[in-house]
Amino acid sequence: MILHLTMPGGWTSIRAGDAVIHRKGRIGIRALPIRELPENAKFWIERSALKGAPAGTKWTQRKRAELVTRDGWPAVVVEVVLAHETFQQVRVIALYQFLTYASGAEVHSDPEDFAHEREAIYDILQGGRPDWGPQETVSLPSLLEGVVL
Amino acid sequence: MSDTVLRGWERTMSGDGVVFRHPRGTIRIRPALVPLQSFAAIMRANIPAGGDVQGPIAMVNAEGEYGAMVNAISGDEQFTLVVLFAETSYSLIIGHTADKEAHRLFVETVRRTAYGNSLGLGSDRRRPYLYERPAGWSGVRRAFSTLWIPDDAARTRASIEVFHARPARNSVTSLQYRRVYEQLPREFGEERPSEPVSAENRHGIQSQLVTFSGVVGGEPTKVTDAALADGRMLYLVRLSSRAAPHDTYFPVLQQIARSVRPLAAPKGDVDVLIDWFD
């Protein structure tokens, strides 16, 4: 089960473990697997925003918004700027709620590329929806698909 | 090391399983295989394509466990495959002979081996069962249920949860299970539920539907429980959604409840043992 993002042309997508990474230039969007709701959404977002950043990274929250996807799922989106002597990066973290499940999207971008693609990135995030995964083993009737009862 | 258990066959332990060898072929039992796969996928992986395929047909073994059997013949060669499903694994029994004269013997021996094959899970447990899946809905497998989700769930927050059947007899752990997983939140206790409505089930199980209303997270919400009982097991199918569109999903809930097939009880046959002894 994974967050599905519909990517416009110009992006490449690869499976990376249980996530999918979409890339365009110096922008990467990681679509995460669907899991249980985090106990603390604020903590989850902050931890995701700083994931992998070197020690001493300063971060500034530029935007926080509650959004509703095009299908109607609720999500929280936070945009932060990370600054460190070795790098600068814009990150957007989206946390989606799908019934009693949740998933996320992690955008990591060079600031200049982000400025050009910001609207397109938010449009992609707005289209996020659940992919509930293969259906062949979800129930006993599913296991016996095609079998005469 | 081999010995004779099944009359005329030699038994050899092999990995986790057993191979029975006959002058005309073999039968292999592989227990507790993971990950779980559909019968169709297992069949494709174990039986060569082409040939004359008989089945697959469902089977219920002496323990009441569900599976399916298929027989595939290509010239003189025959593969007979049975899969028995546990909740998170499956047992595979596969017979192979290249002797046309032995086809019937192998089909019957595989069938009887599977019928008496123990998964060792015990019948007095929460178990999945057969019913008609809601067409076009996506399923999510949970520890003790399947959650079915329609395409428009984003707007309606609708889902139908088909809980595993559980023994009608109470125990300490079954009471806790009900409290933790089945009992509705207190928000549904403020309004009086609907009067229970009896419903027909195709297989003669008694069924009742009750609707509960509440406000959850600021949203008017409804839940309708279809509770079925066959005297031995209890079956719960739960429709949840925002209040406004709730009734539009009612036919789907009714269709599932109508189609619930009661779990088979274990059989007390003794004759499954007779062929095993010289």
Tab-separated table of C-alpha atoms in Angstrom:
chain	number	residue	atom	x	y	z
A	1	MET	CA	0.000	0.000	0.000
A	2	ILE	CA	1.555	3.287	-1.004
A	3	LEU	CA	0.790	6.932	-1.719
A	4	HIS	CA	0.089	7.332	-5.410
A	5	LEU	CA	1.183	10.581	-7.062
A	6	THR	CA	0.337	11.262	-10.688
A	7	MET	CA	3.453	12.770	-12.218
A	8	PRO	CA	3.398	15.009	-15.275
A	9	GLY	CA	5.911	14.546	-18.072
A	10	GLY	CA	9.555	15.206	-17.376
A	11	TRP	CA	9.746	13.198	-14.139
A	12	THR	CA	11.385	9.804	-13.688
A	13	SER	CA	10.130	7.375	-11.086
A	14	ILE	CA	11.875	4.474	-9.420
A	15	ARG	CA	10.933	2.051	-6.680
A	16	ALA	CA	13.198	2.438	-3.639
A	17	GLY	CA	12.406	-0.206	-1.048
A	18	ASP	CA	8.834	0.353	0.050
A	19	ALA	CA	8.752	3.910	-1.337
A	20	VAL	CA	8.736	5.452	-4.802
A	21	ILE	CA	11.069	8.317	-5.695
A	22	HIS	CA	10.125	10.750	-8.425
A	23	ARG	CA	12.875	12.997	-9.798
A	24	LYS	CA	13.187	16.015	-11.998
A	25	GLY	CA	16.457	17.895	-12.096
A	26	ARG	CA	17.413	18.690	-8.516
A	27	ILE	CA	13.951	17.929	-7.144
A	28	GLY	CA	13.033	14.625	-5.569
A	29	ILE	CA	9.605	13.593	-4.266
A	30	ARG	CA	9.446	10.445	-2.186
A	31	ALA	CA	6.022	8.806	-1.946
A	32	LEU	CA	5.818	6.765	1.228
A	33	PRO	CA	4.025	3.514	2.050
A	34	ILE	CA	0.628	3.687	3.714
A	35	ARG	CA	0.898	2.906	7.404
A	36	GLU	CA	-0.967	3.508	10.640
A	37	LEU	CA	-1.774	7.075	11.676
A	38	PRO	CA	1.194	8.635	13.520
A	39	GLU	CA	0.474	9.216	17.193
A	40	ASN	CA	1.804	12.760	16.945
A	41	ALA	CA	1.417	14.334	13.495
A	42	LYS	CA	3.455	17.436	14.410
A	43	PHE	CA	6.380	15.308	15.587
A	44	TRP	CA	6.131	13.107	12.484
A	45	ILE	CA	6.273	16.121	10.186
A	46	GLU	CA	9.197	17.714	12.020
A	47	ARG	CA	11.152	14.474	12.039
A	48	SER	CA	10.477	13.986	8.338
A	49	ALA	CA	11.497	17.567	7.558
A	50	LEU	CA	14.883	17.089	9.183
A	51	LYS	CA	15.517	13.513	8.035
A	52	GLY	CA	19.118	13.092	6.863
A	53	ALA	CA	20.044	16.738	7.391
A	54	PRO	CA	23.541	17.254	8.820
A	55	ALA	CA	23.909	18.203	12.474
A	56	GLY	CA	23.615	21.910	13.008
A	57	THR	CA	21.089	22.435	10.192
A	58	LYS	CA	18.800	25.368	10.857
A	59	TRP	CA	15.266	25.149	9.608
A	60	THR	CA	12.627	27.774	9.056
A	61	GLN	CA	8.996	26.946	8.490
A	62	ARG	CA	7.759	28.965	5.563
A	63	LYS	CA	4.275	27.601	5.250
A	64	ARG	CA	1.866	25.271	6.982
A	65	ALA	CA	-1.506	24.489	5.498
A	66	GLU	CA	-4.312	21.994	5.779
A	67	LEU	CA	-5.359	20.904	2.370
A	68	VAL	CA	-7.977	18.672	0.858
A	69	THR	CA	-6.845	16.576	-2.073
A	70	ARG	CA	-8.745	16.576	-5.327
A	71	ASP	CA	-10.482	13.355	-4.281
A	72	GLY	CA	-11.344	14.751	-0.847
A	73	TRP	CA	-8.705	13.274	1.485
A	74	PRO	CA	-7.383	15.555	4.242
A	75	ALA	CA	-3.692	16.377	4.411
A	76	VAL	CA	-1.297	18.699	6.222
A	77	VAL	CA	1.482	20.320	4.225
A	78	VAL	CA	4.513	22.024	5.719
A	79	GLU	CA	7.151	23.860	3.713
A	80	VAL	CA	10.532	24.461	5.336
A	81	VAL	CA	13.881	25.881	4.327
A	82	LEU	CA	16.947	24.080	5.603
A	83	ALA	CA	20.204	26.006	5.900
A	84	HIS	CA	23.615	24.586	6.679
A	85	GLU	CA	27.097	25.742	5.766
A	86	THR	CA	27.270	22.808	3.318
A	87	PHE	CA	23.871	23.067	1.717
A	88	GLN	CA	20.558	24.821	1.377
A	89	GLN	CA	17.394	22.981	0.603
A	90	VAL	CA	13.660	23.494	0.452
A	91	ARG	CA	11.591	20.628	1.794
A	92	VAL	CA	7.864	20.110	1.645
A	93	ILE	CA	6.345	17.429	3.829
A	94	ALA	CA	2.759	16.307	3.254
A	95	LEU	CA	0.971	13.994	5.664
A	96	TYR	CA	-2.204	12.442	4.253
A	97	GLN	CA	-4.948	10.718	6.197
A	98	PHE	CA	-6.773	7.840	4.480
A	99	LEU	CA	-9.450	6.626	6.926
A	100	THR	CA	-7.442	5.093	9.802
A	101	TYR	CA	-4.270	5.035	7.733
A	102	ALA	CA	-1.726	7.669	6.769
A	103	SER	CA	0.974	8.245	4.234
A	104	GLY	CA	3.382	10.986	3.344
A	105	ALA	CA	5.228	12.714	0.579
A	106	GLU	CA	8.690	14.186	1.131
A	107	VAL	CA	9.862	16.817	-1.324
A	108	HIS	CA	13.562	17.714	-1.272
A	109	SER	CA	14.596	20.441	-3.657
A	110	ASP	CA	17.297	22.853	-4.588
A	111	PRO	CA	15.843	26.283	-3.713
A	112	GLU	CA	16.206	27.676	-7.232
A	113	ASP	CA	14.550	24.665	-8.860
A	114	PHE	CA	11.802	24.795	-6.268
A	115	ALA	CA	11.031	28.404	-7.072
A	116	HIS	CA	10.379	27.418	-10.696
A	117	GLU	CA	8.407	24.261	-9.927
A	118	ARG	CA	6.563	25.246	-6.761
A	119	GLU	CA	3.114	25.431	-8.282
A	120	ALA	CA	3.580	22.153	-10.139
A	121	ILE	CA	4.810	20.432	-6.967
A	122	TYR	CA	1.798	21.524	-4.957
A	123	ASP	CA	-0.437	20.430	-7.791
A	124	ILE	CA	1.165	16.967	-7.673
A	125	LEU	CA	0.668	16.781	-3.906
A	126	GLN	CA	-2.960	17.833	-4.266
A	127	GLY	CA	-3.525	14.749	-6.416
A	128	GLY	CA	-2.161	12.297	-3.845
A	129	ARG	CA	-4.367	9.264	-3.286
A	130	PRO	CA	-4.054	5.818	-1.734
A	131	ASP	CA	-2.957	2.830	-3.755
A	132	TRP	CA	-4.267	-0.015	-1.594
A	133	GLY	CA	-1.955	-2.521	-3.254
A	134	PRO	CA	-2.393	-5.993	-4.772
A	135	GLN	CA	-5.770	-7.539	-4.037
A	136	GLU	CA	-5.087	-11.237	-4.472
A	137	THR	CA	-4.505	-12.048	-0.804
A	138	VAL	CA	-6.680	-9.554	1.070
A	139	SER	CA	-9.406	-12.061	1.954
A	140	LEU	CA	-10.232	-15.764	1.780
A	141	PRO	CA	-12.566	-15.192	-1.195
A	142	SER	CA	-9.705	-13.319	-2.904
A	143	LEU	CA	-7.335	-16.254	-2.387
A	144	LEU	CA	-9.897	-18.530	-4.036
A	145	GLU	CA	-10.589	-16.259	-7.028
A	146	GLY	CA	-11.305	-18.463	-10.043
A	147	VAL	CA	-12.034	-21.548	-7.931
A	148	VAL	CA	-15.412	-23.223	-8.263
A	149	LEU	CA	-17.015	-23.204	-4.814
B	1	MET	CA	15.848	-42.135	6.048
B	2	SER	CA	12.614	-43.522	4.648
B	3	ASP	CA	9.889	-45.698	5.952
B	4	THR	CA	6.529	-46.905	4.914
B	5	VAL	CA	3.551	-45.064	6.325
B	6	LEU	CA	1.103	-44.815	3.447
B	7	ARG	CA	0.517	-48.337	2.191
B	8	GLY	CA	2.806	-49.079	-0.736
B	9	TRP	CA	4.541	-45.713	-0.500
B	10	GLU	CA	7.928	-44.802	0.949
B	11	ARG	CA	8.123	-41.708	3.155
B	12	THR	CA	11.150	-39.418	3.177
B	13	MET	CA	11.476	-36.263	5.258
B	14	SER	CA	12.573	-33.363	3.085
B	15	GLY	CA	13.186	-29.905	4.528
B	16	ASP	CA	10.040	-28.894	6.379
B	17	GLY	CA	7.945	-31.348	4.455
B	18	VAL	CA	7.531	-34.923	3.376
B	19	VAL	CA	7.874	-36.793	0.091
B	20	PHE	CA	5.924	-39.993	-0.498
B	21	ARG	CA	7.431	-42.111	-3.257
B	22	HIS	CA	5.549	-44.705	-5.203
B	23	PRO	CA	6.951	-46.760	-8.096
B	24	ARG	CA	4.750	-44.628	-10.336
B	25	GLY	CA	5.428	-41.158	-8.948
B	26	THR	CA	5.607	-38.904	-5.897
B	27	ILE	CA	3.440	-36.861	-3.576
B	28	ARG	CA	5.086	-33.991	-1.746
B	29	ILE	CA	3.670	-32.150	1.255
B	30	ARG	CA	5.100	-28.676	1.951
B	31	PRO	CA	3.565	-27.155	5.081
B	32	ALA	CA	3.351	-23.523	6.189
B	33	LEU	CA	4.697	-21.785	3.079
B	34	VAL	CA	5.044	-18.011	3.052
B	35	PRO	CA	4.235	-15.485	1.783
B	36	LEU	CA	0.554	-16.124	1.269
B	37	GLN	CA	-0.427	-16.260	-2.387
B	38	SER	CA	-3.652	-16.779	-4.279
B	39	PHE	CA	-4.507	-20.268	-5.484
B	40	ALA	CA	-4.149	-19.079	-9.068
B	41	ALA	CA	-0.606	-17.838	-8.437
B	42	ILE	CA	0.380	-21.060	-6.661
B	43	MET	CA	-1.071	-23.120	-9.494
B	44	ARG	CA	0.864	-21.125	-12.106
B	45	ALA	CA	4.100	-21.582	-10.174
B	46	ASN	CA	3.753	-25.330	-9.668
B	47	ILE	CA	1.949	-26.771	-12.654
B	48	PRO	CA	3.264	-26.578	-16.234
B	49	ALA	CA	1.041	-24.560	-18.535
B	50	GLY	CA	-1.021	-26.266	-21.186
B	51	GLY	CA	-2.618	-29.670	-20.995
B	52	ASP	CA	-6.057	-30.630	-19.813
B	53	VAL	CA	-6.917	-28.852	-16.560
B	54	GLN	CA	-9.693	-30.181	-14.324
B	55	GLY	CA	-10.825	-27.634	-11.749
B	56	PRO	CA	-9.849	-25.844	-9.680
B	57	ILE	CA	-12.575	-26.704	-7.205
B	58	ALA	CA	-12.812	-25.662	-3.585
B	59	MET	CA	-12.326	-28.144	-0.832
B	60	VAL	CA	-12.801	-28.174	2.928
B	61	ASN	CA	-10.668	-30.645	4.780
B	62	ALA	CA	-11.332	-32.662	7.932
B	63	GLU	CA	-10.210	-29.754	10.128
B	64	GLY	CA	-12.667	-27.418	8.353
B	65	GLU	CA	-9.854	-25.537	6.640
B	66	TYR	CA	-10.424	-24.128	3.168
B	67	GLY	CA	-8.437	-24.854	0.065
B	68	ALA	CA	-8.706	-25.860	-3.553
B	69	MET	CA	-7.707	-28.730	-5.796
B	70	VAL	CA	-6.722	-28.893	-9.442
B	71	ASN	CA	-5.631	-31.711	-11.714
B	72	ALA	CA	-3.605	-31.131	-14.883
B	73	ILE	CA	-2.921	-33.843	-17.477
B	74	SER	CA	-0.597	-33.565	-20.430
B	75	GLY	CA	-0.216	-36.864	-22.273
B	76	ASP	CA	0.830	-39.458	-19.684
B	77	GLU	CA	1.975	-36.822	-17.205
B	78	GLN	CA	-0.333	-35.642	-14.435
B	79	PHE	CA	0.065	-33.038	-11.711
B	80	THR	CA	-2.473	-32.995	-8.881
B	81	LEU	CA	-2.262	-29.990	-6.599
B	82	VAL	CA	-4.075	-29.067	-3.411
B	83	VAL	CA	-3.547	-25.891	-1.429
B	84	LEU	CA	-4.895	-25.505	2.109
B	85	PHE	CA	-4.956	-21.934	3.397
B	86	ALA	CA	-4.086	-20.789	6.894
B	87	GLU	CA	-4.380	-17.089	7.744
B	88	THR	CA	-0.808	-16.135	6.871
B	89	SER	CA	0.589	-19.233	5.157
B	90	TYR	CA	-0.502	-22.199	3.089
B	91	SER	CA	0.205	-25.901	2.804
B	92	LEU	CA	0.916	-27.351	-0.602
B	93	ILE	CA	0.329	-30.970	-1.547
B	94	ILE	CA	1.390	-31.933	-5.023
B	95	GLY	CA	1.290	-35.307	-6.710
B	96	HIS	CA	3.106	-36.159	-9.898
B	97	THR	CA	3.013	-39.263	-12.052
B	98	ALA	CA	4.085	-39.988	-15.618
B	99	ASP	CA	2.126	-43.238	-15.713
B	100	LYS	CA	-1.319	-42.946	-17.241
B	101	GLU	CA	-2.465	-46.100	-15.428
B	102	ALA	CA	-1.757	-44.400	-12.102
B	103	HIS	CA	-3.695	-41.174	-12.720
B	104	ARG	CA	-6.744	-42.113	-10.725
B	105	LEU	CA	-4.674	-43.517	-7.850
B	106	PHE	CA	-2.708	-40.283	-7.540
B	107	VAL	CA	-5.758	-38.019	-7.689
B	108	GLU	CA	-7.458	-40.006	-4.966
B	109	THR	CA	-4.354	-40.266	-2.797
B	110	VAL	CA	-3.644	-36.524	-3.038
B	111	ARG	CA	-7.274	-35.756	-2.238
B	112	ARG	CA	-7.317	-37.997	0.817
B	113	THR	CA	-3.917	-36.781	1.979
B	114	ALA	CA	-5.142	-33.184	1.795
B	115	TYR	CA	-8.420	-34.039	3.508
B	116	GLY	CA	-6.579	-35.422	6.518
B	117	ASN	CA	-3.709	-32.914	6.435
B	118	SER	CA	-3.517	-30.952	9.670
B	119	LEU	CA	-2.704	-27.258	9.668
B	120	GLY	CA	-2.694	-27.468	13.453
B	121	LEU	CA	-4.477	-24.154	13.961
B	122	GLY	CA	-7.430	-25.364	15.985
B	123	SER	CA	-11.020	-24.728	14.942
B	124	ASP	CA	-11.877	-22.691	18.045
B	125	ARG	CA	-10.276	-19.487	16.752
B	126	ARG	CA	-11.079	-16.335	14.786
B	127	ARG	CA	-11.139	-17.313	11.130
B	128	PRO	CA	-11.832	-15.793	7.725
B	129	TYR	CA	-14.778	-17.176	5.746
B	130	LEU	CA	-16.324	-17.032	2.305
B	131	TYR	CA	-18.672	-14.273	1.115
B	132	GLU	CA	-19.235	-12.182	-2.017
B	133	ARG	CA	-16.706	-9.380	-2.202
B	134	PRO	CA	-18.094	-5.909	-2.998
B	135	ALA	CA	-17.444	-5.320	-6.702
B	136	GLY	CA	-15.043	-2.486	-7.461
B	137	TRP	CA	-14.015	-1.915	-3.820
B	138	SER	CA	-10.376	-2.186	-2.685
B	139	GLY	CA	-9.510	-4.525	0.163
B	140	VAL	CA	-7.014	-4.005	2.950
B	141	ARG	CA	-6.014	-7.072	4.895
B	142	ARG	CA	-5.972	-6.528	8.642
B	143	ALA	CA	-4.935	-8.850	11.428
B	144	PHE	CA	-8.477	-10.108	12.082
B	145	SER	CA	-10.569	-8.651	9.296
B	146	THR	CA	-10.614	-7.295	5.775
B	147	LEU	CA	-11.486	-3.629	5.270
B	148	TRP	CA	-13.247	-2.893	1.973
B	149	ILE	CA	-13.026	0.668	0.657
B	150	PRO	CA	-15.046	2.161	-2.217
B	151	ASP	CA	-13.570	4.548	-4.775
B	152	ASP	CA	-15.505	7.485	-3.321
B	153	ALA	CA	-14.335	6.923	0.263
B	154	ALA	CA	-12.473	10.251	0.275
B	155	ARG	CA	-15.802	12.114	0.227
B	156	THR	CA	-17.986	9.678	2.131
B	157	ARG	CA	-15.449	8.056	4.520
B	158	ALA	CA	-17.215	4.785	3.736
B	159	SER	CA	-15.807	1.354	4.441
B	160	ILE	CA	-17.104	-2.130	5.133
B	161	GLU	CA	-15.129	-4.228	7.575
B	162	VAL	CA	-15.631	-7.994	7.388
B	163	PHE	CA	-14.378	-9.273	10.718
B	164	HIS	CA	-13.100	-12.797	11.016
B	165	ALA	CA	-15.706	-15.141	12.409
B	166	ARG	CA	-15.241	-15.856	16.088
B	167	PRO	CA	-16.454	-18.668	18.336
B	168	ALA	CA	-19.789	-17.949	19.943
B	169	ARG	CA	-18.457	-19.245	23.221
B	170	ASN	CA	-16.921	-16.445	25.303
B	171	SER	CA	-13.505	-16.477	26.885
B	172	VAL	CA	-11.432	-13.835	28.686
B	173	THR	CA	-9.460	-13.053	25.557
B	174	SER	CA	-12.500	-13.053	23.287
B	175	LEU	CA	-14.218	-10.550	25.576
B	176	GLN	CA	-11.142	-8.308	25.490
B	177	TYR	CA	-10.907	-8.695	21.733
B	178	ARG	CA	-14.494	-7.540	21.359
B	179	ARG	CA	-13.897	-4.521	23.590
B	180	VAL	CA	-10.728	-3.505	21.802
B	181	TYR	CA	-11.583	-4.203	18.168
B	182	GLU	CA	-15.350	-4.482	17.759
B	183	GLN	CA	-16.949	-2.239	20.336
B	184	LEU	CA	-17.989	1.104	18.885
B	185	PRO	CA	-16.567	4.296	20.410
B	186	ARG	CA	-18.664	6.067	23.059
B	187	GLU	CA	-19.772	8.668	20.519
B	188	PHE	CA	-22.213	6.055	19.232
B	189	GLY	CA	-23.795	5.527	22.621
B	190	GLU	CA	-25.528	8.878	22.869
B	191	GLU	CA	-28.255	8.231	20.330
B	192	ARG	CA	-30.550	5.266	20.455
B	193	PRO	CA	-29.661	2.672	17.787
B	194	SER	CA	-32.210	1.570	15.239
B	195	GLU	CA	-34.443	-1.401	15.952
B	196	PRO	CA	-32.748	-4.623	14.798
B	197	VAL	CA	-33.928	-5.772	11.410
B	198	SER	CA	-33.740	-9.459	10.583
B	199	ALA	CA	-32.243	-10.262	7.234
B	200	GLU	CA	-32.123	-13.320	5.041
B	201	ASN	CA	-28.900	-15.158	4.427
B	202	ARG	CA	-28.592	-17.524	1.465
B	203	HIS	CA	-27.141	-20.263	3.618
B	204	GLY	CA	-29.714	-20.140	6.378
B	205	ILE	CA	-27.704	-18.221	8.970
B	206	GLN	CA	-29.691	-15.901	11.240
B	207	SER	CA	-28.768	-12.292	10.566
B	208	GLN	CA	-29.656	-8.951	12.161
B	209	LEU	CA	-28.850	-5.390	11.090
B	210	VAL	CA	-28.625	-2.489	13.557
B	211	THR	CA	-27.668	1.119	12.753
B	212	PHE	CA	-25.863	3.387	15.190
B	213	SER	CA	-25.447	7.154	14.846
B	214	GLY	CA	-22.902	9.475	16.392
B	215	VAL	CA	-20.735	12.510	15.836
B	216	VAL	CA	-17.098	11.578	15.388
B	217	GLY	CA	-14.503	14.334	15.036
B	218	GLY	CA	-17.287	16.805	14.376
B	219	GLU	CA	-18.736	14.626	11.573
B	220	PRO	CA	-22.187	13.031	11.774
B	221	THR	CA	-21.385	9.364	11.226
B	222	LYS	CA	-23.360	6.156	10.942
B	223	VAL	CA	-22.418	2.554	11.459
B	224	THR	CA	-24.580	-0.409	10.507
B	225	ASP	CA	-23.643	-3.793	11.906
B	226	ALA	CA	-24.773	-6.987	10.238
B	227	ALA	CA	-24.410	-9.660	12.898
B	228	LEU	CA	-24.812	-13.292	11.871
B	229	ALA	CA	-24.828	-16.397	14.045
B	230	ASP	CA	-24.855	-20.056	13.078
B	231	GLY	CA	-24.842	-21.433	16.621
B	232	ARG	CA	-21.131	-22.146	16.599
B	233	MET	CA	-19.594	-18.983	15.193
B	234	LEU	CA	-20.451	-15.285	15.074
B	235	TYR	CA	-19.905	-13.199	11.932
B	236	LEU	CA	-19.788	-9.389	12.026
B	237	VAL	CA	-19.841	-7.180	8.937
B	238	ARG	CA	-19.711	-3.436	9.650
B	239	LEU	CA	-20.546	-0.544	7.342
B	240	SER	CA	-19.203	2.867	8.404
B	241	SER	CA	-19.594	6.175	6.638
B	242	ARG	CA	-20.563	9.808	6.982
B	243	ALA	CA	-24.240	9.979	7.876
B	244	ALA	CA	-25.582	11.562	4.700
B	245	PRO	CA	-24.524	8.921	2.143
B	246	HIS	CA	-24.833	5.948	4.507
B	247	ASP	CA	-28.003	4.478	3.025
B	248	THR	CA	-26.518	4.392	-0.471
B	249	TYR	CA	-24.107	1.675	0.718
B	250	PHE	CA	-26.772	-0.370	2.426
B	251	PRO	CA	-27.350	-2.691	-0.557
B	252	VAL	CA	-23.630	-3.531	-0.587
B	253	LEU	CA	-23.722	-4.465	3.102
B	254	GLN	CA	-26.851	-6.532	2.553
B	255	GLN	CA	-25.284	-8.324	-0.397
B	256	ILE	CA	-22.264	-9.304	1.703
B	257	ALA	CA	-24.401	-10.379	4.675
B	258	ARG	CA	-26.676	-12.413	2.421
B	259	SER	CA	-23.699	-14.238	0.958
B	260	VAL	CA	-21.807	-15.122	4.156
B	261	ARG	CA	-21.108	-18.831	4.041
B	262	PRO	CA	-20.967	-20.532	7.459
B	263	LEU	CA	-17.615	-22.021	8.368
B	264	ALA	CA	-17.371	-25.772	8.062
B	265	ALA	CA	-17.059	-27.623	11.328
B	266	PRO	CA	-14.202	-30.086	11.751
B	267	LYS	CA	-15.113	-33.666	10.894
B	268	GLY	CA	-14.650	-36.618	13.174
B	269	ASP	CA	-13.855	-39.082	10.386
B	270	VAL	CA	-11.719	-41.991	11.452
B	271	ASP	CA	-11.248	-43.354	7.964
B	272	VAL	CA	-8.628	-40.719	7.147
B	273	LEU	CA	-6.299	-42.805	9.314
B	274	ILE	CA	-6.909	-46.205	7.777
B	275	ASP	CA	-4.791	-45.744	4.640
B	276	TRP	CA	-1.839	-44.626	6.738
B	277	PHE	CA	-1.180	-47.913	8.414
B	278	ASP	CA	0.315	-51.019	6.925
